[in-house]
PDB file of C-alpha atoms in Angstrom:
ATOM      1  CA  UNK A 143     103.445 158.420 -91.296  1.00  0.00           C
ATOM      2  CA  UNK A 144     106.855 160.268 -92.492  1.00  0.00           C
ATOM      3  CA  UNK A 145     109.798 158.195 -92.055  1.00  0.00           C
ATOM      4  CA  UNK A 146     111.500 160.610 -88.803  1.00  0.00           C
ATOM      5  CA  UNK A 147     108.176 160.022 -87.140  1.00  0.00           C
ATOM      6  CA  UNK A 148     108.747 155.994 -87.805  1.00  0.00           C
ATOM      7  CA  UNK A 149     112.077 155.995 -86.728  1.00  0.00           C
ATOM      8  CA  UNK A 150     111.445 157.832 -83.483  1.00  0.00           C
ATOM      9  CA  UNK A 151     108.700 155.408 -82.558  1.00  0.00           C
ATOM     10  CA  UNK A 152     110.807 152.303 -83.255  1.00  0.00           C
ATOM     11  CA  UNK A 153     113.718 154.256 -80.933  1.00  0.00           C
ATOM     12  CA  UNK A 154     110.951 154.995 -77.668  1.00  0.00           C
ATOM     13  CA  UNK A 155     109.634 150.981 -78.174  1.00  0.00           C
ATOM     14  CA  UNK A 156     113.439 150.001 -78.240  1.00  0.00           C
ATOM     15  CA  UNK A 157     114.078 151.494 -75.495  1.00  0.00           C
ATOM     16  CA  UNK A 158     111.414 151.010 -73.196  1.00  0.00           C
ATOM     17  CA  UNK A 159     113.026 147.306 -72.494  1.00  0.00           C
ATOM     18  CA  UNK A 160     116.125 149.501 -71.685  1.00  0.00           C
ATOM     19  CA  UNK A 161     114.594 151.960 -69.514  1.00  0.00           C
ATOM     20  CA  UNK A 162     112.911 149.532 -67.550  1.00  0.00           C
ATOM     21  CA  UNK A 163     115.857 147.514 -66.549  1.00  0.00           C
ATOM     22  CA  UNK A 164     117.498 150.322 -64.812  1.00  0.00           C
ATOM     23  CA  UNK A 165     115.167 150.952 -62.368  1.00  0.00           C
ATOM     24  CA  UNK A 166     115.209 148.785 -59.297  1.00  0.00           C
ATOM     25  CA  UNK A 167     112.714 146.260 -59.070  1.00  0.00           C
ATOM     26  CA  UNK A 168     111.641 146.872 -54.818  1.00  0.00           C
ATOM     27  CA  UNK A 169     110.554 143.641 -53.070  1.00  0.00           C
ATOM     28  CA  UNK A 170     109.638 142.927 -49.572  1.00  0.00           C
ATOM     29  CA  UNK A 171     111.777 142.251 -46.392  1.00  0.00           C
ATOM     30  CA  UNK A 172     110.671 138.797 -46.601  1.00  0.00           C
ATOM     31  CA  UNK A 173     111.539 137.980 -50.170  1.00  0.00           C
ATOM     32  CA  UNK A 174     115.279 139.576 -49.992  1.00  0.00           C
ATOM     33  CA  UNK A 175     117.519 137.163 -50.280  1.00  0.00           C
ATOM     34  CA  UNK A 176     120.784 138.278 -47.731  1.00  0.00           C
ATOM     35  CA  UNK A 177     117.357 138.469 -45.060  1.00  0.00           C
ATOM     36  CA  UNK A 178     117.074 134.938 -43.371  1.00  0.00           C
ATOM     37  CA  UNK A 179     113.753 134.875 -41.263  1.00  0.00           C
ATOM     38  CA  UNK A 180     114.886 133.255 -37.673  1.00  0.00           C
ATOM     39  CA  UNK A 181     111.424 133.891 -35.812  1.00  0.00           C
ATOM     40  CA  UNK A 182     108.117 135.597 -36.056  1.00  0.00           C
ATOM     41  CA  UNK A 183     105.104 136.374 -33.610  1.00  0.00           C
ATOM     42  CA  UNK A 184     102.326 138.512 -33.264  1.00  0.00           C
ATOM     43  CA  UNK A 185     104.869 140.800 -31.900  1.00  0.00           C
ATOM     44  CA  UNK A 186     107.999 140.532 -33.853  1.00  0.00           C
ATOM     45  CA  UNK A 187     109.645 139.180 -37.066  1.00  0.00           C
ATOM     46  CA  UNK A 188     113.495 138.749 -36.806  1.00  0.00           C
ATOM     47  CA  UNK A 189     116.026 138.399 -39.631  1.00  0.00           C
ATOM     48  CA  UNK A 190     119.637 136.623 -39.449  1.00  0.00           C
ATOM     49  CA  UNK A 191     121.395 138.927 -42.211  1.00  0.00           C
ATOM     50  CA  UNK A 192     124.353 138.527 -43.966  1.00  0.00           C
ATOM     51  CA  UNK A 193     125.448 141.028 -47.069  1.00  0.00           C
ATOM     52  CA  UNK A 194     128.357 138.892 -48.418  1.00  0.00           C
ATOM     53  CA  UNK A 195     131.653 141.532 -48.824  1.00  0.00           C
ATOM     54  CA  UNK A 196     131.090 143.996 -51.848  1.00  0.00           C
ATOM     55  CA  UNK A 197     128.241 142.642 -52.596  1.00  0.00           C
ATOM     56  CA  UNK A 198     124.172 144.693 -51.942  1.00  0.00           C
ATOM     57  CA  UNK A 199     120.954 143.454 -51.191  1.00  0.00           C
ATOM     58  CA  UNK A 200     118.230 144.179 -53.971  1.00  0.00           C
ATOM     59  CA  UNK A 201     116.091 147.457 -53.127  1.00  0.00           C
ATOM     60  CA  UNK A 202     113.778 145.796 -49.924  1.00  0.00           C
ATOM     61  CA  UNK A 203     111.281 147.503 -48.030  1.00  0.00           C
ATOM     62  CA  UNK A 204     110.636 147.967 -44.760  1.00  0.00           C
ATOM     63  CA  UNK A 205     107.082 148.801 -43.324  1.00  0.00           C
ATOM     64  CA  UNK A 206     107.920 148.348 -39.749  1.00  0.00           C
ATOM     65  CA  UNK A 207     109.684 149.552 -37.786  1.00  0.00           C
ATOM     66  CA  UNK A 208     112.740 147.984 -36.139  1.00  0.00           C
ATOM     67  CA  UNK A 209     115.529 147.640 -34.362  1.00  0.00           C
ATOM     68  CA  UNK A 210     119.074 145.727 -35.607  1.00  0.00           C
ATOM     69  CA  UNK A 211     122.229 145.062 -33.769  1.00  0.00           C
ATOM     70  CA  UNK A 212     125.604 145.010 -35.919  1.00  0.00           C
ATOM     71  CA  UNK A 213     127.274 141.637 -35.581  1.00  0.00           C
ATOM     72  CA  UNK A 214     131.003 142.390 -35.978  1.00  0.00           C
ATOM     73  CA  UNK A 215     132.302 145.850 -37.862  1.00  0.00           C
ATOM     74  CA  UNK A 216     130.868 147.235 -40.774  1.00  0.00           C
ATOM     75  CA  UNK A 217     131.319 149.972 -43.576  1.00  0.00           C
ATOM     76  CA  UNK A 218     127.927 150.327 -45.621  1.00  0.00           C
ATOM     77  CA  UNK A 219     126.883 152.443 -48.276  1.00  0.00           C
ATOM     78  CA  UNK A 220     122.854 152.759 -46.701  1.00  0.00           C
ATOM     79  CA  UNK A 221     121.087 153.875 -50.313  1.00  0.00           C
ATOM     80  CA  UNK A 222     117.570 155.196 -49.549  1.00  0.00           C
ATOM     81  CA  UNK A 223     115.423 155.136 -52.038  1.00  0.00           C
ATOM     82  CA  UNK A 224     114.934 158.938 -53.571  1.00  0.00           C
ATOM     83  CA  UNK A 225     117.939 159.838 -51.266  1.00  0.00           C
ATOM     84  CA  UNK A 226     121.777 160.344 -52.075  1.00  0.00           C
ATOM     85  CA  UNK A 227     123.672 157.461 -50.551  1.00  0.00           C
ATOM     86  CA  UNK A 228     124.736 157.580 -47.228  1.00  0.00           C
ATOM     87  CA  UNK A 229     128.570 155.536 -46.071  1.00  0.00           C
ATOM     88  CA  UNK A 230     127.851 154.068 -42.454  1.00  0.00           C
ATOM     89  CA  UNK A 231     130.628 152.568 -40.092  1.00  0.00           C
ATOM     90  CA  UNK A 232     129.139 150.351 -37.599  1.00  0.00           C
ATOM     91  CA  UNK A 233     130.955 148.548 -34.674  1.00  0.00           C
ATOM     92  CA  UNK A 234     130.764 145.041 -33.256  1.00  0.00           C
ATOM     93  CA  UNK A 235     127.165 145.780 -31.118  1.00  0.00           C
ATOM     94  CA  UNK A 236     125.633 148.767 -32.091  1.00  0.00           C
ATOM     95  CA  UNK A 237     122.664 148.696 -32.048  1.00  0.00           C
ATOM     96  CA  UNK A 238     120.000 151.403 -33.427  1.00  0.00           C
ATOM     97  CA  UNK A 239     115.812 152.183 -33.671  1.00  0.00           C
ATOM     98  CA  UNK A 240     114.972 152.976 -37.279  1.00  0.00           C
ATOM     99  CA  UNK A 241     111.419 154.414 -38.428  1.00  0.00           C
ATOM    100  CA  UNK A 242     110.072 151.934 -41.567  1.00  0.00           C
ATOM    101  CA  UNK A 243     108.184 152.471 -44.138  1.00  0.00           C
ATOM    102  CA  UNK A 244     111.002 152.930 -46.744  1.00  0.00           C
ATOM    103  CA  UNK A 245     112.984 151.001 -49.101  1.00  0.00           C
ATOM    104  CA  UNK A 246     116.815 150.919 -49.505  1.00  0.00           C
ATOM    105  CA  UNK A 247     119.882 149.034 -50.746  1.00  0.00           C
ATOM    106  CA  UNK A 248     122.498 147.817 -47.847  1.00  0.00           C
ATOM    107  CA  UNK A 249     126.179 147.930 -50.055  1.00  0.00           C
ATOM    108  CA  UNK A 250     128.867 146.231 -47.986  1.00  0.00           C
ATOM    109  CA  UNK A 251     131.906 148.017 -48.940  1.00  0.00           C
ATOM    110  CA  UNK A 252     134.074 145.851 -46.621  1.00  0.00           C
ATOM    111  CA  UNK A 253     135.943 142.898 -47.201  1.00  0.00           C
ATOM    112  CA  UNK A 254     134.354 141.248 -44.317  1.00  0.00           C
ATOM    113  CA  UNK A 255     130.346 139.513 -44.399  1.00  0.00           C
ATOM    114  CA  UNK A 256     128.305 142.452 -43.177  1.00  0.00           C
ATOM    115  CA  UNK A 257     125.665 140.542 -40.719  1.00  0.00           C
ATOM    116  CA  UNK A 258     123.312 141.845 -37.956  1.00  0.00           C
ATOM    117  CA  UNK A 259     120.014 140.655 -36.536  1.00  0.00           C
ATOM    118  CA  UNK A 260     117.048 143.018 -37.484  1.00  0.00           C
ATOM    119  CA  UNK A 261     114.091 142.725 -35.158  1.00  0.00           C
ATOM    120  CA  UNK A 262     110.809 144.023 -36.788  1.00  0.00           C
ATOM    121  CA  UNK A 263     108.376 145.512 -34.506  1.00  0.00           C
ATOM    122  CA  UNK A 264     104.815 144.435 -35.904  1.00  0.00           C
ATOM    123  CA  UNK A 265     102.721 146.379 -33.329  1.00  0.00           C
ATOM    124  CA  UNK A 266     105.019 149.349 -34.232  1.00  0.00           C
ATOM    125  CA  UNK A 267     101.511 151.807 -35.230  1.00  0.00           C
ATOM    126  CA  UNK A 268      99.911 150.256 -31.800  1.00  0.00           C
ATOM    127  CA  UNK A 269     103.628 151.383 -30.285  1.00  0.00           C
ATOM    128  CA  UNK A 270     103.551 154.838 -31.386  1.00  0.00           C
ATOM    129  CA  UNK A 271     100.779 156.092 -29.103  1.00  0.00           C
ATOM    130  CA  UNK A 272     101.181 154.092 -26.066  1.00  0.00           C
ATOM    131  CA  UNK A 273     102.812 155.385 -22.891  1.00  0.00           C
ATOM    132  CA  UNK A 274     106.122 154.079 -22.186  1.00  0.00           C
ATOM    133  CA  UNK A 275     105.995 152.736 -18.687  1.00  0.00           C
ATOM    134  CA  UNK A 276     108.771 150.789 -17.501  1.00  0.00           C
ATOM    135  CA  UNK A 277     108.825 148.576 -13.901  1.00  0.00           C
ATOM    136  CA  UNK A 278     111.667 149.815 -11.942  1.00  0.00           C
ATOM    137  CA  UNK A 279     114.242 147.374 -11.692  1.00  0.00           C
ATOM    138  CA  UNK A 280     115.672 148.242  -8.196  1.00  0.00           C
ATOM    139  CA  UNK A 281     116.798 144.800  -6.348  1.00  0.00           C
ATOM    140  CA  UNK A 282     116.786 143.279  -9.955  1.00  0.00           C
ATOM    141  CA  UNK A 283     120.726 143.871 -11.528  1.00  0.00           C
ATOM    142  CA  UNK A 284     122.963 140.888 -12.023  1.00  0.00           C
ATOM    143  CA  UNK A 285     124.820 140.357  -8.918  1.00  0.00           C
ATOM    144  CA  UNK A 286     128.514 141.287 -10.422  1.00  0.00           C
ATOM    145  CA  UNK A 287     127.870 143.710 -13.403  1.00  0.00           C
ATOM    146  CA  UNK A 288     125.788 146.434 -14.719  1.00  0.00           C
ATOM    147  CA  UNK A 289     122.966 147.515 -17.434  1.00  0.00           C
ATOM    148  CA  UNK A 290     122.915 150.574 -19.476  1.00  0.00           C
ATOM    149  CA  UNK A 291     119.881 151.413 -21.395  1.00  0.00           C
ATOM    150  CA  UNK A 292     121.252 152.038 -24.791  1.00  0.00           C
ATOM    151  CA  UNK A 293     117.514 153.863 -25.837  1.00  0.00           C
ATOM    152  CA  UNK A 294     113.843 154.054 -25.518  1.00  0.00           C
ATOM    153  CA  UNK A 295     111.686 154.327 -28.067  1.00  0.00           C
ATOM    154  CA  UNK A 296     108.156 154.065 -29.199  1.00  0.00           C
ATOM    155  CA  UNK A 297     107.146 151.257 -26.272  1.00  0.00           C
ATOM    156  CA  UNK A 298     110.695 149.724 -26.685  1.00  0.00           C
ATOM    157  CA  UNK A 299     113.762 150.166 -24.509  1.00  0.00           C
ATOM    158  CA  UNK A 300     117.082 148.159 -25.735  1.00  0.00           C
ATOM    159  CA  UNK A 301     119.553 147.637 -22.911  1.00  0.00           C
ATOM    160  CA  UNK A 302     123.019 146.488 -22.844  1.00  0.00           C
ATOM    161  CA  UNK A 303     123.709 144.031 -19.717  1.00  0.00           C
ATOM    162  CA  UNK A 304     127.542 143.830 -19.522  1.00  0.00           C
ATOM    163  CA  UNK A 305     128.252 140.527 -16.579  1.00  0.00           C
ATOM    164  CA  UNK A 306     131.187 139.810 -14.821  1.00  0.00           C
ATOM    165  CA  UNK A 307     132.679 135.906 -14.420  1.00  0.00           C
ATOM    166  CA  UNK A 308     130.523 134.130 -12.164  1.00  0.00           C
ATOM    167  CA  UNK A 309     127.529 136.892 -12.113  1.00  0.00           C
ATOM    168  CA  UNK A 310     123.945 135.860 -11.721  1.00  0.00           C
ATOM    169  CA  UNK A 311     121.133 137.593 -13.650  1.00  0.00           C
ATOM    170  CA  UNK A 312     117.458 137.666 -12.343  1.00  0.00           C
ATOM    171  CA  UNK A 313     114.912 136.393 -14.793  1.00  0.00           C
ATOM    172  CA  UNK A 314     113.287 139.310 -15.374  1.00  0.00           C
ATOM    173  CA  UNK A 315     116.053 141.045 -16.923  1.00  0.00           C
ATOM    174  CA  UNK A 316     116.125 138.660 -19.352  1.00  0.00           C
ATOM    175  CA  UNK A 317     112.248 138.782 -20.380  1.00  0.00           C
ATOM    176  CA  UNK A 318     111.327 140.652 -23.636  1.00  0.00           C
ATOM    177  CA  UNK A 319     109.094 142.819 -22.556  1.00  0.00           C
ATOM    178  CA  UNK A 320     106.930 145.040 -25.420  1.00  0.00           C
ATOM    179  CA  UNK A 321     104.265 147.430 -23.803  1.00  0.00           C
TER     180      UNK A 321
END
């Protein structure tokens, strides 16, 4: 073997080790540390998250999909994997659907925590081709206040109940109700 050839096979096996540590090792919701599992069902799985400020989560998939609700303001860099980045500003309370099966890295670019509750829909293939058929609620709003249905989606509707001092909600507008 000439000496170039030797010398260019010692430089690929030196820098396979270098290679290798630049790609981002992907691991599952449930093994990403800023994702703190606060309850799971046949139905659900729900993560307290906090992303502390300038700091990311590793790469993290998600197979499901879900729904999460932004717990004070945040300013995200949302990096998809195979995707450009994407800089998201979120308010106190948004809340959004998002189709899984994809893996990304949340960057807080804030100086605040980043936190929000992600609720991950387990039945989500089930959800996709059932009929959305929600009970009228007519005789059933708080007494003093009002409900907005923020969206519908896939067998789940996410509602925002705004009450007024003193109001009175019925029961069943409190239910979690997944068709």
């Amino acid at each position: 073997m000439s000496s170039f050839a030797t010398t260019r096979t010692l430089f690929f096996f030196l820098l396979i080790p270098f290679l290798t540590a630049q790609t981002a090792t992907e691991v599952e919701i449930t093994a990403e540390p800023s994702h703190h599992l606060a309850l799971e069902n046949e139905y659900v799985r729900v993560f307290k998250v906090e992303v502390p400020a300038h700091a990311a989560t590793l790469m993290h998939r998600h197979r499901h999909d879900y729904v999460y609700v932004t717990l004070g303001d945040a300013h995200l860099s949302n990096e998809v994997e195979g995707k450009p980045p994407v800089e998201v500003k979120l308010a106190d309370g948004d809340t959004r659907f998002v189709p899984g099966d994809f893996a990304h890295v949340a960057r807080n670019l804030s100086d605040q925590p980043f936190r929000n509750v992600t609720i991950e829909l387990l039945q989500d293939e089930k959800l996709r081709h059932a009929d959305s058929h929600w009970p009228e609620e007519a005789g059933k709003r708080p007494s003093r206040g009002r409900i907005k249905t923020l969206f519908v989606k896939d067998g789940v509707r996410v509602s925002e109940t705004t009450l007024e001092p003193g109001a009175v909600v019925p029961v069943i507008i409190t239910t979690v109700r997944i068709c």
